[in-house]
Amino acid sequence: MAAHRKGILSMNHRSDDFMELMKDTVTLLRKRLLVPVDYEIIFATSATECWEMIAQSVVEKQSIHIHNGAFGEKWFEYTKKLKPDAQSIRFDPNSELDPEQLRFDAGDLICLTQNETSNGTQVDQQIVRAIGKQNPEQLIAVDATSSMAGIALDFGSADLWFASVQKCFGMPAGLAVMICSPRAVARIEKVGERSHYNSLPYVREMMGKYQTNCNPNLLVIYLLIRVLRKLDQL
Amino acid sequence: MAAHRKGILSMNHRSDDFMELMKDTVTLLRKRLLVPVDYEIIFATSATECWEMIAQSVVEKQSIHIHNGAFGEKWFEYTKKLKPDAQSIRFDPNSELDPEQLRFDAGDLICLTQNETSNGTQVDQQIVRAIGKQNPEQLIAVDATSSMAGIALDFGSADLWFASVQKCFGMPAGLAVMICSPRAVARIEKVGERSHYNSLPYVREMMGKYQTNCNPNLLVIYLLIRVLRKLDQL
């Protein structure tokens, strides 16, 4: 196996070789997914961990979860355990969201599930953008687990995007990609939450050095760069 | 590659096939490492996550960290962020611990690093057992990252053992094994911490069904069972 021949499997995650692999992977990911140059790319272990990291390190007081299925609801429930003011807005899976009716006076983060795996419905990207325009005070976070790398995402329309790699990347599970806008980065630094090994200020610092906050899923990172090399630009 | 041929890479982590893979892996792990039948086996993503899970879900109020190097110290520092009463006892890497001097009136968990990777020192397993005997009120947790699967561990001498697989298992990083005594399980249920996606009561429930709390590192679990099949009993 190529990974074994190249010594990937036993690479030290503080070594120059690892940092080079990470840098190449992030660079290629940015290129293939058309991630804006001022958005940061972070790795986590699963989309579930992304929910947790956002609840810990991005939500100031209240997140608003607009959802119509099992994954969106779970995101709300997981967040509520950490930030009890989290609010849930359920909509009918058979109808489209009307951004006009989604203007919020409260809350500091609006959470959307772009593609709800449990029922196959999508939130159109123009709707994501319109919800953002209606709510300039809040950040917008999008669970894109079943769409990132499958369709071209309009990253500029939201502040936090994340996906685990076992759906459209076509890879084995155990790695997630999170993409943060400059506004999201500013919020992370403002909240300044540093209690956990996966607190975002710390994870950002490590990613800035092309390192990770703990021993990463090396093999899947290596597979990711190989998949990206074969993938056409979206 | 065998994993690909067998459809492992795209296995759904709630499917019967996955649960069977997990059951076989746990059963073989128990056999090869000689884990007592009444100890539970849990998977995590890294030893760092194990530190966090223990701080969250096992420590009631105060952990006592006896350490002589970088990893033991980090474990203390990570725990202190979550449980501020954590206490640190540093000892000389060139001397052996004297259990007679390690009798504690306070604290509910004593944390030891069996093999300190940063300086190559070991805490002899008889010393682990003696510290436990001196402190029947406290649980004993052991970071065995650089020894599990390398030497036979006397699991009965402590309550929590954990290791990531990139050291003695000889595998790529991204998976950790945690082993819990009946006393540890009782403590986890007593503390009843359920705020996080990796809270131990929830992870235990999932493992009881041979499932995981989030999309697992499937490929490395699959490699683990293959490594275990080749490994002689310790």
Short mmCIF file of C-alpha atoms in Angstrom, two decimals:
data_model
loop_
_atom_site.label_atom_id
_atom_site.label_comp_id
_atom_site.label_asym_id
_atom_site.label_seq_id
_atom_site.Cartn_x
_atom_site.Cartn_y
_atom_site.Cartn_z
CA MET A 1 0.00 0.00 0.00
CA ALA A 2 1.34 3.41 -1.00
CA ALA A 3 0.72 4.97 2.42
CA HIS A 4 2.81 2.28 4.06
CA ARG A 5 5.67 2.54 1.56
CA LYS A 6 5.91 6.26 2.13
CA GLY A 7 5.99 5.89 5.91
CA ILE A 8 2.71 7.78 6.30
CA LEU A 9 1.34 5.31 8.80
CA SER A 10 4.01 6.00 11.38
CA MET A 11 4.53 9.70 10.69
CA ASN A 12 4.97 11.83 13.83
CA HIS A 13 2.26 14.49 13.87
CA ARG A 14 4.73 17.17 14.98
CA SER A 15 7.23 16.34 12.21
CA ASP A 16 8.09 18.47 9.16
CA ASP A 17 6.79 15.69 6.90
CA PHE A 18 3.41 15.76 8.58
CA MET A 19 3.18 19.55 8.42
CA GLU A 20 4.00 19.39 4.72
CA LEU A 21 1.28 16.77 4.16
CA MET A 22 -1.21 18.95 6.06
CA LYS A 23 -0.22 22.07 4.14
CA ASP A 24 -0.60 20.30 0.79
CA THR A 25 -3.95 18.85 1.85
CA VAL A 26 -5.34 22.19 3.02
CA THR A 27 -4.04 23.97 -0.09
CA LEU A 28 -5.59 21.43 -2.43
CA LEU A 29 -8.85 21.36 -0.47
CA ARG A 30 -9.09 25.13 -0.81
CA LYS A 31 -8.45 24.90 -4.54
CA ARG A 32 -10.83 22.03 -5.28
CA LEU A 33 -13.72 23.29 -3.14
CA LEU A 34 -13.17 26.95 -4.11
CA VAL A 35 -12.81 28.06 -0.51
CA PRO A 36 -12.28 31.85 -0.34
CA VAL A 37 -8.69 32.83 0.48
CA ASP A 38 -9.71 34.60 3.68
CA TYR A 39 -11.64 31.58 5.05
CA GLU A 40 -9.75 29.21 7.36
CA ILE A 41 -9.79 25.41 7.07
CA ILE A 42 -9.74 23.26 10.21
CA PHE A 43 -9.84 19.48 10.71
CA ALA A 44 -11.93 17.62 13.29
CA THR A 45 -12.79 13.95 13.75
CA SER A 46 -16.51 13.99 12.87
CA ALA A 47 -19.36 16.36 12.07
CA THR A 48 -20.66 15.54 15.56
CA GLU A 49 -17.45 16.96 17.01
CA CYS A 50 -17.99 20.07 14.85
CA TRP A 51 -21.42 20.58 16.49
CA GLU A 52 -19.70 20.40 19.88
CA MET A 53 -16.81 22.69 18.93
CA ILE A 54 -19.23 25.31 17.59
CA ALA A 55 -21.43 25.11 20.70
CA GLN A 56 -18.37 25.50 22.92
CA SER A 57 -16.35 28.07 21.06
CA VAL A 58 -18.65 30.03 18.73
CA VAL A 59 -22.04 30.45 20.41
CA GLU A 60 -21.96 33.38 22.79
CA LYS A 61 -25.34 32.84 24.41
CA GLN A 62 -27.97 31.60 22.00
CA SER A 63 -28.04 29.63 18.78
CA ILE A 64 -31.15 29.34 16.60
CA HIS A 65 -31.57 25.98 14.85
CA ILE A 66 -33.76 25.89 11.76
CA HIS A 67 -34.30 22.25 10.88
CA ASN A 68 -36.68 19.71 9.42
CA GLY A 69 -35.06 16.34 10.16
CA ALA A 70 -33.11 14.08 12.46
CA PHE A 71 -29.62 15.55 11.99
CA GLY A 72 -30.68 19.17 12.34
CA GLU A 73 -32.60 18.25 15.46
CA LYS A 74 -29.65 16.38 16.95
CA TRP A 75 -27.45 19.41 16.36
CA PHE A 76 -29.96 21.48 18.33
CA GLU A 77 -30.15 18.93 21.14
CA TYR A 78 -26.37 18.58 21.46
CA THR A 79 -25.97 22.36 21.51
CA LYS A 80 -28.70 22.87 24.09
CA LYS A 81 -26.78 20.73 26.58
CA LEU A 82 -23.89 23.18 26.40
CA LYS A 83 -25.77 26.42 25.72
CA PRO A 84 -29.24 26.00 27.30
CA ASP A 85 -30.75 29.05 25.54
CA ALA A 86 -30.53 27.30 22.16
CA GLN A 87 -33.77 27.73 20.23
CA SER A 88 -35.35 25.25 17.83
CA ILE A 89 -37.44 26.16 14.78
CA ARG A 90 -38.82 23.15 12.95
CA PHE A 91 -40.16 23.50 9.42
CA ASP A 92 -42.10 21.17 7.16
CA PRO A 93 -39.81 18.95 5.04
CA ASN A 94 -42.27 19.40 2.15
CA SER A 95 -42.14 23.19 2.05
CA GLU A 96 -39.39 25.69 1.28
CA LEU A 97 -38.06 28.10 3.89
CA ASP A 98 -39.22 31.70 3.50
CA PRO A 99 -36.31 33.97 4.51
CA GLU A 100 -38.75 36.89 4.88
CA GLN A 101 -40.20 35.14 7.89
CA LEU A 102 -36.80 34.39 9.39
CA ARG A 103 -35.69 37.65 10.89
CA PHE A 104 -34.41 37.32 14.46
CA ASP A 105 -33.97 39.94 17.15
CA ALA A 106 -32.13 37.56 19.43
CA GLY A 107 -29.53 34.84 19.03
CA ASP A 108 -25.93 35.09 17.87
CA LEU A 109 -25.67 32.06 15.58
CA ILE A 110 -28.19 30.65 13.07
CA CYS A 111 -27.73 26.95 12.33
CA LEU A 112 -28.87 25.33 9.09
CA THR A 113 -28.53 21.83 7.73
CA GLN A 114 -27.85 22.31 4.02
CA ASN A 115 -28.73 18.77 3.06
CA GLU A 116 -30.76 16.83 5.63
CA THR A 117 -29.52 13.25 5.17
CA SER A 118 -32.48 11.81 7.09
CA ASN A 119 -35.08 12.94 4.54
CA GLY A 120 -33.08 14.04 1.49
CA THR A 121 -34.30 17.67 1.56
CA GLN A 122 -32.00 20.59 0.72
CA VAL A 123 -31.92 24.18 1.81
CA ASP A 124 -31.25 26.08 -1.39
CA GLN A 125 -28.05 28.10 -1.22
CA GLN A 126 -29.85 31.27 -2.22
CA ILE A 127 -32.02 30.80 0.84
CA VAL A 128 -28.92 30.46 3.03
CA ARG A 129 -27.67 33.74 1.59
CA ALA A 130 -31.06 35.44 2.04
CA ILE A 131 -31.29 34.33 5.68
CA GLY A 132 -27.84 35.80 6.25
CA LYS A 133 -28.87 39.11 4.67
CA GLN A 134 -31.96 39.28 6.87
CA ASN A 135 -29.84 38.71 9.97
CA PRO A 136 -26.64 40.69 9.71
CA GLU A 137 -26.00 40.55 13.46
CA GLN A 138 -25.88 36.76 13.67
CA LEU A 139 -23.34 34.37 12.25
CA ILE A 140 -24.60 31.57 9.98
CA ALA A 141 -23.39 27.97 10.43
CA VAL A 142 -24.17 25.27 7.86
CA ASP A 143 -23.92 21.50 8.28
CA ALA A 144 -22.87 20.46 4.77
CA THR A 145 -22.07 16.82 5.55
CA SER A 146 -24.06 15.48 2.61
CA SER A 147 -23.14 18.20 0.14
CA MET A 148 -19.55 19.43 0.60
CA ALA A 149 -17.38 18.11 -2.25
CA GLY A 150 -20.58 17.00 -3.97
CA ILE A 151 -21.88 20.39 -5.07
CA ALA A 152 -20.13 23.76 -5.32
CA LEU A 153 -20.93 25.62 -2.09
CA ASP A 154 -21.33 29.38 -1.97
CA PHE A 155 -19.04 29.72 1.03
CA GLY A 156 -19.39 33.50 1.10
CA SER A 157 -23.05 33.11 2.08
CA ALA A 158 -22.25 31.74 5.56
CA ASP A 159 -19.61 31.84 8.29
CA LEU A 160 -19.12 28.23 9.33
CA TRP A 161 -19.36 25.21 7.07
CA PHE A 162 -18.53 21.68 8.05
CA ALA A 163 -18.78 18.14 6.75
CA SER A 164 -17.46 14.73 7.58
CA VAL A 165 -15.74 13.01 4.71
CA GLN A 166 -17.75 9.78 4.41
CA LYS A 167 -20.46 11.27 2.21
CA CYS A 168 -19.56 13.28 -0.90
CA PHE A 169 -15.81 12.95 -0.44
CA GLY A 170 -16.46 9.23 -0.83
CA MET A 171 -14.03 8.36 1.95
CA PRO A 172 -14.03 6.23 5.09
CA ALA A 173 -15.32 8.07 8.19
CA GLY A 174 -13.21 9.55 10.95
CA LEU A 175 -12.36 13.03 9.64
CA ALA A 176 -14.31 16.26 9.28
CA VAL A 177 -13.52 19.54 7.55
CA MET A 178 -14.62 22.88 9.03
CA ILE A 179 -14.41 26.14 7.08
CA CYS A 180 -14.54 29.48 8.94
CA SER A 181 -15.13 32.99 7.61
CA PRO A 182 -13.18 35.99 8.95
CA ARG A 183 -16.29 36.90 10.98
CA ALA A 184 -16.36 33.40 12.47
CA VAL A 185 -12.67 33.70 13.34
CA ALA A 186 -13.30 37.07 15.01
CA ARG A 187 -16.13 35.50 17.04
CA ILE A 188 -13.97 32.54 18.08
CA GLU A 189 -11.31 34.94 19.34
CA LYS A 190 -13.90 37.14 21.06
CA VAL A 191 -15.51 34.19 22.88
CA GLY A 192 -11.98 32.96 23.72
CA GLU A 193 -13.13 29.58 25.01
CA ARG A 194 -10.08 27.50 25.96
CA SER A 195 -11.35 24.86 28.38
CA HIS A 196 -11.18 21.87 26.03
CA TYR A 197 -8.58 20.07 23.98
CA ASN A 198 -10.78 20.86 20.98
CA SER A 199 -11.47 24.50 21.85
CA LEU A 200 -11.39 26.39 18.57
CA PRO A 201 -8.79 29.04 19.51
CA TYR A 202 -6.34 26.21 20.26
CA VAL A 203 -7.28 24.16 17.19
CA ARG A 204 -6.81 27.31 15.05
CA GLU A 205 -3.37 27.92 16.54
CA MET A 206 -2.31 24.37 15.75
CA MET A 207 -3.75 24.50 12.21
CA GLY A 208 -1.83 27.75 11.68
CA LYS A 209 1.31 25.61 12.08
CA TYR A 210 -0.24 22.82 9.96
CA GLN A 211 -0.51 20.71 13.08
CA THR A 212 -3.45 19.23 14.97
CA ASN A 213 -4.68 19.39 18.56
CA CYS A 214 -4.20 15.64 19.06
CA ASN A 215 -2.97 12.66 17.10
CA PRO A 216 -4.93 12.96 13.87
CA ASN A 217 -6.48 10.37 11.61
CA LEU A 218 -3.32 10.28 9.52
CA LEU A 219 -4.40 7.58 7.14
CA VAL A 220 -7.64 9.35 6.23
CA ILE A 221 -5.82 12.69 5.80
CA TYR A 222 -3.47 10.89 3.43
CA LEU A 223 -6.44 9.39 1.57
CA LEU A 224 -8.04 12.82 1.42
CA ILE A 225 -5.14 14.36 -0.45
CA ARG A 226 -5.18 11.42 -2.86
CA VAL A 227 -8.92 11.82 -3.44
CA LEU A 228 -8.49 15.58 -3.93
CA ARG A 229 -5.75 15.02 -6.50
CA LYS A 230 -8.17 12.95 -8.56
CA LEU A 231 -11.15 15.24 -8.07
CA ASP A 232 -11.88 17.90 -10.66
CA GLN A 233 -12.59 21.36 -9.43
CA LEU A 234 -16.28 21.61 -8.57
CA MET B 1 -7.03 -3.30 -0.78
CA ALA B 2 -8.90 -5.82 1.36
CA ALA B 3 -10.87 -3.17 3.27
CA HIS B 4 -12.19 -1.75 0.03
CA ARG B 5 -13.11 -5.12 -1.44
CA LYS B 6 -15.13 -5.98 1.64
CA GLY B 7 -17.03 -2.68 1.57
CA ILE B 8 -15.55 -1.64 4.93
CA LEU B 9 -14.81 1.89 3.74
CA SER B 10 -18.44 2.75 3.14
CA MET B 11 -19.98 0.73 5.98
CA ASN B 12 -22.82 2.50 7.80
CA HIS B 13 -21.90 2.78 11.48
CA ARG B 14 -25.43 1.79 12.56
CA SER B 15 -25.52 -1.31 10.33
CA ASP B 16 -25.44 -4.95 11.44
CA ASP B 17 -22.16 -5.42 9.57
CA PHE B 18 -20.53 -2.62 11.53
CA MET B 19 -21.83 -3.93 14.86
CA GLU B 20 -20.45 -7.34 14.01
CA LEU B 21 -17.05 -5.85 13.14
CA MET B 22 -17.07 -3.94 16.44
CA LYS B 23 -18.08 -7.01 18.43
CA ASP B 24 -15.33 -9.11 16.85
CA THR B 25 -12.78 -6.35 17.44
CA VAL B 26 -13.71 -5.90 21.10
CA THR B 27 -13.79 -9.66 21.70
CA LEU B 28 -10.37 -10.18 20.15
CA LEU B 29 -8.93 -7.15 21.94
CA ARG B 30 -10.11 -8.61 25.25
CA LYS B 31 -8.54 -11.96 24.43
CA ARG B 32 -5.21 -10.66 23.17
CA LEU B 33 -4.67 -8.09 25.91
CA LEU B 34 -6.09 -10.36 28.67
CA VAL B 35 -8.68 -7.78 29.71
CA PRO B 36 -10.72 -9.13 32.68
CA VAL B 37 -14.24 -10.22 31.68
CA ASP B 38 -15.86 -7.66 33.99
CA TYR B 39 -13.90 -4.70 32.53
CA GLU B 40 -15.53 -2.74 29.71
CA ILE B 41 -13.79 -1.70 26.49
CA ILE B 42 -14.59 1.66 24.88
CA PHE B 43 -13.23 3.36 21.77
CA ALA B 44 -12.23 7.03 21.48
CA THR B 45 -10.34 8.99 18.84
CA SER B 46 -7.11 9.76 20.74
CA ALA B 47 -5.52 9.46 24.18
CA THR B 48 -6.03 13.23 24.42
CA GLU B 49 -9.77 12.68 24.07
CA CYS B 50 -9.52 10.04 26.84
CA TRP B 51 -8.01 12.67 29.17
CA GLU B 52 -10.99 14.90 28.39
CA MET B 53 -13.60 12.16 28.77
CA ILE B 54 -12.16 11.15 32.15
CA ALA B 55 -12.04 14.76 33.37
CA GLN B 56 -15.64 15.26 32.28
CA SER B 57 -17.25 11.99 33.27
CA VAL B 58 -15.11 10.31 35.96
CA VAL B 59 -13.61 13.00 38.20
CA GLU B 60 -16.14 14.03 40.84
CA LYS B 61 -14.21 16.94 42.27
CA GLN B 62 -10.49 16.39 42.39
CA SER B 63 -7.96 14.32 40.49
CA ILE B 64 -4.36 13.83 41.68
CA HIS B 65 -1.78 13.63 38.91
CA ILE B 66 1.53 11.95 39.73
CA HIS B 67 3.87 12.60 36.84
CA ASN B 68 7.47 13.20 35.80
CA GLY B 69 7.25 14.27 32.17
CA ALA B 70 5.51 16.16 29.40
CA PHE B 71 2.55 13.85 28.80
CA GLY B 72 1.65 13.39 32.46
CA GLU B 73 1.87 17.14 32.91
CA LYS B 74 -0.37 17.82 29.91
CA TRP B 75 -2.95 15.40 31.30
CA PHE B 76 -2.93 17.42 34.54
CA GLU B 77 -3.22 20.74 32.68
CA TYR B 78 -6.07 19.57 30.45
CA THR B 79 -7.95 18.20 33.45
CA LYS B 80 -7.43 21.35 35.51
CA LYS B 81 -9.30 23.38 32.89
CA LEU B 82 -12.38 21.23 33.46
CA LYS B 83 -11.94 20.36 37.14
CA PRO B 84 -9.99 23.25 38.71
CA ASP B 85 -9.20 21.37 41.94
CA ALA B 86 -6.89 18.99 40.07
CA GLN B 87 -3.63 18.53 41.96
CA SER B 88 -0.18 17.95 40.48
CA ILE B 89 2.60 15.91 42.11
CA ARG B 90 5.81 15.93 40.13
CA PHE B 91 8.52 13.36 40.83
CA ASP B 92 12.10 12.99 39.68
CA PRO B 93 12.39 10.97 36.43
CA ASN B 94 15.55 9.37 37.85
CA SER B 95 13.94 7.99 41.01
CA GLU B 96 11.27 5.39 41.65
CA LEU B 97 7.94 6.28 43.22
CA ASP B 98 7.53 5.23 46.83
CA PRO B 99 3.90 4.14 47.36
CA GLU B 100 4.34 4.50 51.12
CA GLN B 101 4.57 8.23 50.63
CA LEU B 102 1.57 8.36 48.34
CA ARG B 103 -1.40 8.09 50.67
CA PHE B 104 -4.06 10.72 50.00
CA ASP B 105 -6.87 11.96 52.21
CA ALA B 106 -8.47 13.93 49.41
CA GLY B 107 -9.12 13.43 45.71
CA ASP B 108 -11.29 10.87 43.96
CA LEU B 109 -9.04 9.83 41.06
CA ILE B 110 -5.29 9.20 40.98
CA CYS B 111 -3.72 9.60 37.54
CA LEU B 112 -0.52 7.84 36.51
CA THR B 113 1.38 7.71 33.24
CA GLN B 114 2.60 4.12 33.00
CA ASN B 115 5.20 4.84 30.36
CA GLU B 116 6.19 8.49 29.97
CA THR B 117 6.94 8.79 26.25
CA SER B 118 8.77 12.10 26.71
CA ASN B 119 11.57 10.62 28.81
CA GLY B 120 11.20 6.85 28.48
CA THR B 121 10.60 6.18 32.19
CA GLN B 122 8.12 3.58 33.42
CA VAL B 123 6.03 3.29 36.52
CA ASP B 124 6.41 -0.34 37.53
CA GLN B 125 3.09 -2.17 37.60
CA GLN B 126 3.68 -3.34 41.17
CA ILE B 127 3.91 0.32 42.14
CA VAL B 128 0.58 1.02 40.40
CA ARG B 129 -0.95 -1.81 42.43
CA ALA B 130 0.64 -0.59 45.67
CA ILE B 131 -0.61 2.98 45.14
CA GLY B 132 -4.10 1.55 44.64
CA LYS B 133 -3.85 -0.45 47.86
CA GLN B 134 -2.76 2.61 49.79
CA ASN B 135 -5.73 4.57 48.45
CA PRO B 136 -8.82 2.37 48.45
CA GLU B 137 -11.18 5.35 48.29
CA GLN B 138 -9.84 6.74 45.04
CA LEU B 139 -10.01 5.28 41.56
CA ILE B 140 -6.74 4.79 39.67
CA ALA B 141 -6.40 5.86 35.99
CA VAL B 142 -3.38 4.91 33.91
CA ASP B 143 -2.23 6.39 30.61
CA ALA B 144 -0.77 3.33 28.90
CA THR B 145 -0.28 4.86 25.45
CA SER B 146 3.29 3.62 25.10
CA SER B 147 2.77 0.24 26.74
CA MET B 148 -0.66 -1.24 25.96
CA ALA B 149 -0.27 -4.11 23.47
CA GLY B 150 3.49 -3.91 24.05
CA ILE B 151 3.65 -5.44 27.54
CA ALA B 152 1.07 -7.46 29.47
CA LEU B 153 -0.75 -5.02 31.72
CA ASP B 154 -2.07 -5.99 35.14
CA PHE B 155 -5.50 -4.48 34.47
CA GLY B 156 -6.82 -5.54 37.88
CA SER B 157 -4.43 -3.08 39.54
CA ALA B 158 -6.27 0.01 38.23
CA ASP B 159 -9.71 1.21 37.15
CA LEU B 160 -9.14 3.09 33.92
CA TRP B 161 -6.55 2.27 31.29
CA PHE B 162 -6.24 3.94 27.95
CA ALA B 163 -3.92 4.10 24.95
CA SER B 164 -3.95 5.40 21.44
CA VAL B 165 -3.02 2.81 18.84
CA GLN B 166 -0.05 4.45 17.10
CA LYS B 167 2.52 3.21 19.61
CA CYS B 168 2.64 -0.47 20.61
CA PHE B 169 -0.28 -1.51 18.42
CA GLY B 170 1.94 -0.32 15.55
CA MET B 171 -0.97 1.33 13.77
CA PRO B 172 -1.74 4.70 12.21
CA ALA B 173 -3.13 7.24 14.71
CA GLY B 174 -6.77 8.22 15.08
CA LEU B 175 -8.14 5.62 17.49
CA ALA B 176 -7.81 5.05 21.24
CA VAL B 177 -8.85 2.17 23.46
CA MET B 178 -10.16 2.78 27.00
CA ILE B 179 -10.65 -0.05 29.51
CA CYS B 180 -12.89 0.48 32.57
CA SER B 181 -13.19 -1.58 35.76
CA PRO B 182 -16.58 -2.22 37.39
CA ARG B 183 -15.69 0.49 39.94
CA ALA B 184 -14.97 2.94 37.12
CA VAL B 185 -18.31 2.08 35.52
CA ALA B 186 -20.08 2.64 38.85
CA ARG B 187 -18.38 6.04 39.17
CA ILE B 188 -19.32 7.02 35.60
CA GLU B 189 -22.95 6.21 36.35
CA LYS B 190 -22.81 8.01 39.72
CA VAL B 191 -21.34 11.18 38.19
CA GLY B 192 -23.91 10.84 35.38
CA GLU B 193 -22.34 13.55 33.21
CA ARG B 194 -24.26 13.78 29.91
CA SER B 195 -23.49 17.24 28.53
CA HIS B 196 -21.19 16.17 25.72
CA TYR B 197 -21.32 13.95 22.66
CA ASN B 198 -18.44 12.04 24.23
CA SER B 199 -19.87 11.85 27.77
CA LEU B 200 -18.98 8.41 29.06
CA PRO B 201 -22.51 7.26 30.03
CA TYR B 202 -23.58 7.83 26.42
CA VAL B 203 -20.44 6.29 24.92
CA ARG B 204 -20.97 3.24 27.18
CA GLU B 205 -24.57 2.88 26.04
CA MET B 206 -23.51 2.95 22.40
CA MET B 207 -20.65 0.51 22.98
CA GLY B 208 -23.14 -1.81 24.70
CA LYS B 209 -24.82 -2.06 21.29
CA TYR B 210 -21.41 -2.31 19.56
CA GLN B 211 -21.96 1.16 18.14
CA THR B 212 -20.13 4.45 18.57
CA ASN B 213 -21.14 7.96 19.62
CA CYS B 214 -20.23 9.43 16.23
CA ASN B 215 -18.92 8.24 12.90
CA PRO B 216 -15.90 6.21 13.91
CA ASN B 217 -12.49 5.78 12.33
CA LEU B 218 -13.71 2.73 10.46
CA LEU B 219 -10.57 2.05 8.52
CA VAL B 220 -8.40 2.01 11.64
CA ILE B 221 -10.91 -0.20 13.50
CA TYR B 222 -10.69 -2.58 10.57
CA LEU B 223 -6.88 -2.45 10.67
CA LEU B 224 -7.01 -3.06 14.42
CA ILE B 225 -8.84 -6.36 14.08
CA ARG B 226 -6.37 -7.41 11.40
CA VAL B 227 -3.42 -6.51 13.63
CA LEU B 228 -5.03 -8.34 16.57
CA ARG B 229 -5.52 -11.47 14.48
CA LYS B 230 -1.79 -11.55 13.81
CA LEU B 231 -0.75 -10.68 17.34
CA ASP B 232 0.05 -13.47 19.79
CA GLN B 233 -1.47 -13.26 23.20
CA LEU B 234 0.75 -11.12 25.39
#
